[in-house]
CSV table of C-alpha atoms in Angstrom, one decimal:
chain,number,residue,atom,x,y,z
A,243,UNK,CA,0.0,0.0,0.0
A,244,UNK,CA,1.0,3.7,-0.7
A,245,UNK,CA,0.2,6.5,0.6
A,246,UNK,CA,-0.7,9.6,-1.1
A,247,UNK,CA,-1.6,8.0,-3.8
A,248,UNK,CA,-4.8,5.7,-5.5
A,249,UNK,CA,-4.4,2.0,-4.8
A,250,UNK,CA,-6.4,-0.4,-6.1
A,251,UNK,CA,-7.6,-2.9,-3.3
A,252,UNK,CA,-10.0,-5.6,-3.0
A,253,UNK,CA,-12.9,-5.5,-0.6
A,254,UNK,CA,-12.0,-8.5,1.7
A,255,UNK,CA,-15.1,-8.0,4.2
A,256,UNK,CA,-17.7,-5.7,5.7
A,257,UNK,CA,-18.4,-4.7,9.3
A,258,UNK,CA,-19.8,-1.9,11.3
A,259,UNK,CA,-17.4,0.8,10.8
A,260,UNK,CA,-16.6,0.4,7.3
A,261,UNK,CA,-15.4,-2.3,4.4
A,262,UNK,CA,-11.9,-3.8,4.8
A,263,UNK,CA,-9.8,-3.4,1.5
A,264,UNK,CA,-6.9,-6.0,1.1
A,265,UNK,CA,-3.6,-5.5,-1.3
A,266,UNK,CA,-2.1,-8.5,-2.7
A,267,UNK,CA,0.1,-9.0,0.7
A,268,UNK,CA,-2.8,-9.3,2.2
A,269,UNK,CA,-2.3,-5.9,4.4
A,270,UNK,CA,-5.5,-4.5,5.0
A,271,UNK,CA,-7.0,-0.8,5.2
A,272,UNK,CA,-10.4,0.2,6.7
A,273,UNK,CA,-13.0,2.6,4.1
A,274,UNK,CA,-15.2,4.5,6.2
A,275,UNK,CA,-19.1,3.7,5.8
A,276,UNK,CA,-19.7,7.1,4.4
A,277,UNK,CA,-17.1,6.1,1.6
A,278,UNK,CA,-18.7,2.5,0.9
A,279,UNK,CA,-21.2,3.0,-2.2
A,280,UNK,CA,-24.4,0.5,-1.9
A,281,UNK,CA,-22.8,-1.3,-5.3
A,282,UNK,CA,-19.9,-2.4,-3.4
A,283,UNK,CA,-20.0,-6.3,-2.9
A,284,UNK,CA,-17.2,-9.0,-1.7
A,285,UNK,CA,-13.9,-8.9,-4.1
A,286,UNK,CA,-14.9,-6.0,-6.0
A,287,UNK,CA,-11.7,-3.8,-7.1
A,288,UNK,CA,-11.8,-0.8,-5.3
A,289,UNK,CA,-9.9,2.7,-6.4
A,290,UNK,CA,-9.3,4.9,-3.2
A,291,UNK,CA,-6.7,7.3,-2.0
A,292,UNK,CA,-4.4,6.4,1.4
A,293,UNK,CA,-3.1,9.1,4.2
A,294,UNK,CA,-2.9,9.0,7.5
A,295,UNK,CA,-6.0,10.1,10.4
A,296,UNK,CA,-5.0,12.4,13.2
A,297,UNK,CA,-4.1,9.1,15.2
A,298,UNK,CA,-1.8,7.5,12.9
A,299,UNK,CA,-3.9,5.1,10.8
A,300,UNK,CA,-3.9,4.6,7.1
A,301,UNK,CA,-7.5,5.6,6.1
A,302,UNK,CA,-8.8,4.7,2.9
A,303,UNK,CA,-11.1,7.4,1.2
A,304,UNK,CA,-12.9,7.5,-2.6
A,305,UNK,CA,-13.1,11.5,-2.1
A,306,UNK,CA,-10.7,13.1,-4.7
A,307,UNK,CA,-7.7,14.8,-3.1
A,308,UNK,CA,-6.7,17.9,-4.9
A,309,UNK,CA,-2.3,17.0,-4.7
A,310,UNK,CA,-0.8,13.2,-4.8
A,311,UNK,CA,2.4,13.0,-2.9
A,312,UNK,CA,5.5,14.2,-4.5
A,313,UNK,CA,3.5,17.1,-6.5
A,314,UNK,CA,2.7,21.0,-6.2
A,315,UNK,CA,-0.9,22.9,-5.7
A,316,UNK,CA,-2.7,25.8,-5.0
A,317,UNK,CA,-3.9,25.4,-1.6
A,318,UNK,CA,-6.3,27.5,0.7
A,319,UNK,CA,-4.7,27.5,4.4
A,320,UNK,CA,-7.9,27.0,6.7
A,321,UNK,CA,-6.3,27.2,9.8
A,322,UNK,CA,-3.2,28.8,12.2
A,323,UNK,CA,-2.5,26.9,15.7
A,324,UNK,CA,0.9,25.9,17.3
A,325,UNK,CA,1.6,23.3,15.0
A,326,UNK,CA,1.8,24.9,11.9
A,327,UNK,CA,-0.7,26.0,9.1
A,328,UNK,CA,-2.9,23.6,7.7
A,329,UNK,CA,-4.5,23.4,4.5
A,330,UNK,CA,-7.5,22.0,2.8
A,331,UNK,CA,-7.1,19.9,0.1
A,332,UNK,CA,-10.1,17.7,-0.8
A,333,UNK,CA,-9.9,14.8,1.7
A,334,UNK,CA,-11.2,14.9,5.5
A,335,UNK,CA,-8.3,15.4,7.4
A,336,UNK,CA,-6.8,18.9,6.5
A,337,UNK,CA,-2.7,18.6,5.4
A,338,UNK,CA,-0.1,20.1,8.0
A,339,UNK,CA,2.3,22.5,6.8
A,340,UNK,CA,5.0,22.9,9.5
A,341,UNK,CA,6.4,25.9,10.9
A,342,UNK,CA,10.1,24.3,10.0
A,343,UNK,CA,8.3,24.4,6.3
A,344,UNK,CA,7.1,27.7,6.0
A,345,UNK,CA,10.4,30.3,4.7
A,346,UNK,CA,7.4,33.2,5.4
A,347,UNK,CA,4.7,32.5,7.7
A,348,UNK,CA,1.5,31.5,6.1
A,349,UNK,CA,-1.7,33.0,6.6
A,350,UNK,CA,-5.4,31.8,7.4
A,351,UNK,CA,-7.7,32.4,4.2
A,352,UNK,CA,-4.8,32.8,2.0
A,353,UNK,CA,-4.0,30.6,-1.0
A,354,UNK,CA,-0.3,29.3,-1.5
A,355,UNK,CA,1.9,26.7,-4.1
A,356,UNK,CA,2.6,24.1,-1.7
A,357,UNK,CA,4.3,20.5,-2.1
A,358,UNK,CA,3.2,17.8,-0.5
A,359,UNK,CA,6.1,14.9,0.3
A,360,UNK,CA,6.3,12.0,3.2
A,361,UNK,CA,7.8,12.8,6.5
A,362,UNK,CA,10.5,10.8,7.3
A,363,UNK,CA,10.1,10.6,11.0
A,364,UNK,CA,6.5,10.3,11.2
A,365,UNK,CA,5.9,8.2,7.9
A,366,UNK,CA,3.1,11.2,7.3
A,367,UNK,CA,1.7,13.2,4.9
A,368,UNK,CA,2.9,17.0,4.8
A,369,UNK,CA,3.3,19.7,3.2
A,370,UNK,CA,6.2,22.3,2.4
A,371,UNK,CA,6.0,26.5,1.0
A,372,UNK,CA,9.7,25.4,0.4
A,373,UNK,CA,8.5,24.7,-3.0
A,374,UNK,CA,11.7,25.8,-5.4
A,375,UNK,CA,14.2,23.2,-3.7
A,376,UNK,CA,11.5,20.3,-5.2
A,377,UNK,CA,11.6,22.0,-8.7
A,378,UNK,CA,13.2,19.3,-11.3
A,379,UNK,CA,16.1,20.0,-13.6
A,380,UNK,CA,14.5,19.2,-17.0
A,381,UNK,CA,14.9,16.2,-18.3
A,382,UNK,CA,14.5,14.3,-21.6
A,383,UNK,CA,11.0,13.8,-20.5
A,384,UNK,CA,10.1,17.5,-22.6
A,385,UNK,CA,11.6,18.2,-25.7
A,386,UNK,CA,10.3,21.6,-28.0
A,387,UNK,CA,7.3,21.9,-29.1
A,388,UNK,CA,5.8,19.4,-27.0
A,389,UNK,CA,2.3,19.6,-25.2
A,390,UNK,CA,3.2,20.4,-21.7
A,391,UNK,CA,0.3,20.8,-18.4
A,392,UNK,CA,1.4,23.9,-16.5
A,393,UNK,CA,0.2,25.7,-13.2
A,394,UNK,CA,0.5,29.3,-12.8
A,395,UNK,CA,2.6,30.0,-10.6
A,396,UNK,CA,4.4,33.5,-10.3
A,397,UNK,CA,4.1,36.8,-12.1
A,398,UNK,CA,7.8,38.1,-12.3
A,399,UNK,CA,9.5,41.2,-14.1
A,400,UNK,CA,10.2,39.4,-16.9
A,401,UNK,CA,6.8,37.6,-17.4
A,402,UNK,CA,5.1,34.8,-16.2
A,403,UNK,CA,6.2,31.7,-13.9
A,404,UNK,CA,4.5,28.2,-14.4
A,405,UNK,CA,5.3,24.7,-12.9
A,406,UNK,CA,5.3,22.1,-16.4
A,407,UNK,CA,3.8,18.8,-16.1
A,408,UNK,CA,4.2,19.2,-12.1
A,409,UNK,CA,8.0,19.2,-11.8
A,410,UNK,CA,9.9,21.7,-13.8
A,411,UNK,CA,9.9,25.5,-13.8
A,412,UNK,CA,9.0,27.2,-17.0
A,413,UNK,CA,8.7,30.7,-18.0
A,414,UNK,CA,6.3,32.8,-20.1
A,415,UNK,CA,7.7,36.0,-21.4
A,416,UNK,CA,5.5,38.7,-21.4
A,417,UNK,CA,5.4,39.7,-24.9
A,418,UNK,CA,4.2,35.6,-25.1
A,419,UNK,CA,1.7,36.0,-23.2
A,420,UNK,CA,-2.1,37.3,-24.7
A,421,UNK,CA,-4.4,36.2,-22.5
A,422,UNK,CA,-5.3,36.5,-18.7
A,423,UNK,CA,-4.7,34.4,-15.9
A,424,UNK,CA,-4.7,33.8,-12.4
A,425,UNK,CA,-2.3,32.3,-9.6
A,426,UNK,CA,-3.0,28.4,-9.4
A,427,UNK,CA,-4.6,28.1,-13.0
A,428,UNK,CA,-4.2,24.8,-14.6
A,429,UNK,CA,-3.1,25.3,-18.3
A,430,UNK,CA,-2.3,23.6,-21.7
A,431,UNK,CA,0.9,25.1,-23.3
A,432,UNK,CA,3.7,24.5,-25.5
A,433,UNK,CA,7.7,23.9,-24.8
A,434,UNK,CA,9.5,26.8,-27.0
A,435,UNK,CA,12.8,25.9,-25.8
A,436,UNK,CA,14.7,23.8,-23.5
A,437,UNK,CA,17.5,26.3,-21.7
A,438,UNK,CA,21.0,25.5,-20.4
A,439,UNK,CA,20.4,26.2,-17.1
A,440,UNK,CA,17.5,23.4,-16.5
A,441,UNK,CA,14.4,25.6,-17.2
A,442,UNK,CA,11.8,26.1,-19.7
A,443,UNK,CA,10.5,29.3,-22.0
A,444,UNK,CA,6.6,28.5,-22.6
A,445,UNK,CA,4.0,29.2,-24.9
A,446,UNK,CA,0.7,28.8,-24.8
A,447,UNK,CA,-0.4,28.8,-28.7
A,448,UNK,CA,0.3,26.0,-30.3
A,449,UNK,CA,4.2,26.4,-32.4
A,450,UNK,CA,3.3,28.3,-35.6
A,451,UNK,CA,1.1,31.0,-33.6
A,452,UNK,CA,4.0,33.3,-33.3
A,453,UNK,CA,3.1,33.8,-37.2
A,454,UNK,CA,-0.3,34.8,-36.5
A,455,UNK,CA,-0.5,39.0,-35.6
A,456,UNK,CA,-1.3,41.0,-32.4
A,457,UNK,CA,-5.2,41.3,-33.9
A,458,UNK,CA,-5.3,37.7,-34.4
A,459,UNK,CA,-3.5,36.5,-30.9
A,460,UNK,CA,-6.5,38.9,-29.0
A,461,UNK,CA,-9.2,36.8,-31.1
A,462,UNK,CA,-7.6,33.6,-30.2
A,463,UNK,CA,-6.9,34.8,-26.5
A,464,UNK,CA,-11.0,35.6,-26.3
A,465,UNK,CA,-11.8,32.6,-27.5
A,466,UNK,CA,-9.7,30.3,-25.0
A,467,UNK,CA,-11.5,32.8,-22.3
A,468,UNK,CA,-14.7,31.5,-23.8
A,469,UNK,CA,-14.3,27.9,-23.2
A,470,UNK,CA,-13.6,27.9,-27.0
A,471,UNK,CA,-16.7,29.6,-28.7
A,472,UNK,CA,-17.6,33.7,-29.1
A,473,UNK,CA,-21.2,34.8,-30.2
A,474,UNK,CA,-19.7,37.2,-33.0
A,475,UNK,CA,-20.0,36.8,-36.5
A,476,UNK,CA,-20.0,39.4,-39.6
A,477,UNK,CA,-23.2,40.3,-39.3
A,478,UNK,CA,-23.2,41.2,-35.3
A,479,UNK,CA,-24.0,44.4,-34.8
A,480,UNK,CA,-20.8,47.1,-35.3
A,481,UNK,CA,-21.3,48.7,-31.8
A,482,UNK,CA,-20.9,45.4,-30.4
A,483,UNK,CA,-18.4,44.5,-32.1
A,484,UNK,CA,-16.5,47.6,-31.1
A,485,UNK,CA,-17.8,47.4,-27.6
A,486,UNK,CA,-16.6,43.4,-26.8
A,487,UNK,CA,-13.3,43.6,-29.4
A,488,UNK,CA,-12.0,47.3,-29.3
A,489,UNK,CA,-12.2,46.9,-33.3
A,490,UNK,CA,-14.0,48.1,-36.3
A,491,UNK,CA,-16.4,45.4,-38.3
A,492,UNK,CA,-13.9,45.8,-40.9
A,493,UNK,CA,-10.9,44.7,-38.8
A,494,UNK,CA,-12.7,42.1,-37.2
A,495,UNK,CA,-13.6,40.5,-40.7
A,496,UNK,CA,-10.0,40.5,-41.7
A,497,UNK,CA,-9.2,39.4,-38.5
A,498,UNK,CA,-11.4,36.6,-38.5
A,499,UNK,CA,-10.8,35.5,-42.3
A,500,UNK,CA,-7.4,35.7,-41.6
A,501,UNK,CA,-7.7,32.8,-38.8
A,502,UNK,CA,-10.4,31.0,-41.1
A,503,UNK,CA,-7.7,30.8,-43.8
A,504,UNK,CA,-5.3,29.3,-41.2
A,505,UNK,CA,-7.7,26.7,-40.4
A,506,UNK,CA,-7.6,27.7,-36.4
A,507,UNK,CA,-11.4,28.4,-36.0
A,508,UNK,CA,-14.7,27.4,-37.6
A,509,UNK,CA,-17.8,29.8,-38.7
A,510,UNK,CA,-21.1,29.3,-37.9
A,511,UNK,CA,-24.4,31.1,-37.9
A,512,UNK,CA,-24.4,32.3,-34.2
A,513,UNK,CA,-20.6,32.4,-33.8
A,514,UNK,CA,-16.9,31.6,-33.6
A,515,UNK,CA,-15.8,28.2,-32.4
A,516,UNK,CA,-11.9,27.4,-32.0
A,517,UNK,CA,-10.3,24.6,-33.6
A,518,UNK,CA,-8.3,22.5,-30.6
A,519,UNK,CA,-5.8,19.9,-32.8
């Protein structure tokens, strides 16, 4: 068994408190009655997530935590005491951030990037702010122009900070970056290039966008802000087009031809849809 992340167990038996899930060593982990679905029957594989209750024991739980061990995320700190800080992070019992682990004290209501690792000495799980010494050198894992998941993570002088695929640092230079965003934001983005010194410059158009010009890259940017669709077309009223685009009806058809042409986004009668390849 493993904590911090899913394990897939059988259900060996039920009683009062819960069903008892067994791995193939035969080491056995209690699910909490509120967790046990009425479809659940004898030697049915079950998914759940391990950690540790306030007394030590591994709890099994179907609820969806929002970090696995070993990985970054947005937290909301929920409570202060003299302990540490502790955050909330999808499962029952909320995840302990240290004092030892904070390099700036962290505050109640307040949302920060924090890692979540095992604890040597208590075999628990915890939580660090320390997050840049658990940043990756990149690896051959990314190469440019690959697909890459990112996590915004700090707006800097020089643009925009984002963890890639949960591990590495990557940045976004502001002159890349057409759209807005907010700390924590899960994202799709592209590699642009793989630096020397173990970090990442990011994109997040697809390679070939940086072709496309400033007119174009607001259109795109409006429709990823639109879950993909925008209820304009060429025959939307000019005042509205001006009002919700900043453009003329004549810059907005060239704008939106000129996408057309690239094949990036599809016309219909109420609107705009973008193409996702």
């Amino acid at each position: 068994m493993e904590l911090g992340v899913y394990n897939e167990l059988r259900l060996d038996r039920f009683t009062s408190p819960g069903a008892y899930l067994e791995d193939e060593e035969g080491n056995d982990v209690l699910l909490p009655t509120k967790y046990v679905d009425p479809s659940f029957q004898v030697d049915d594989m079950v998914k759940v997530f391990l950690y540790k209750d306030s007394e030590g024991r591994i709890i099994a739980t179907t609820l969806t935590p929002k970090v696995l061990v070993n990985q970054f995320a947005f937290l909301k700190i929920v409570e202060v005491n003299q302990y540490g800080a502790f955050a909330e992070w999808g499962v029952e019992k909320h995840l302990l951030i240290p004092f030892r682990e904070q390099p700036k004290p962290l505050e109640e209501g307040k949302h920060y990037f924090i890692y979540m690792y095992i604890d040597e000495a208590t075999q628990r799980l915890v939580g660090t702010s320390r997050i840049g010494m658990y940043i990756e050198p990149v690896s051959n894992e990314v190469q440019e122009n690959d697909q890459v998941d990112l996590m915004v993570w700090e707006f800097t002088d020089l643009g925009l900070k984002v963890l890639v695929n949960n591990k590495f640092q990557g940045l976004i230079f502001k002159n890349e970056l057409h759209r807005r965003v907010r700390m924590g934001e899960n994202l799709k983005g592209y590699v642009k290039k793989v630096r020397q010194d173990g970090k990442l410059d990011i994109v997040l158009e697809k390679p070939g966008y940086d072709k496309i010009d400033m007119h174009s890259r607001k259109l795109l940017a409006m429709l990823h802000d639109n879950e993909g669709f925008l209820d304009l077309t060429d025959k939307s009223d000019p005042e509205e087009i001006q009002y919700r685009t900043g453009w003329s009806k004549k810059v907005f058809k060239q704008v939106v031809g000129n996408l057309y042409k690239q094949r990036l986004i599809s016309l219909h009668e109420n609107g705009i849809t973008l193409i996702e390849n």
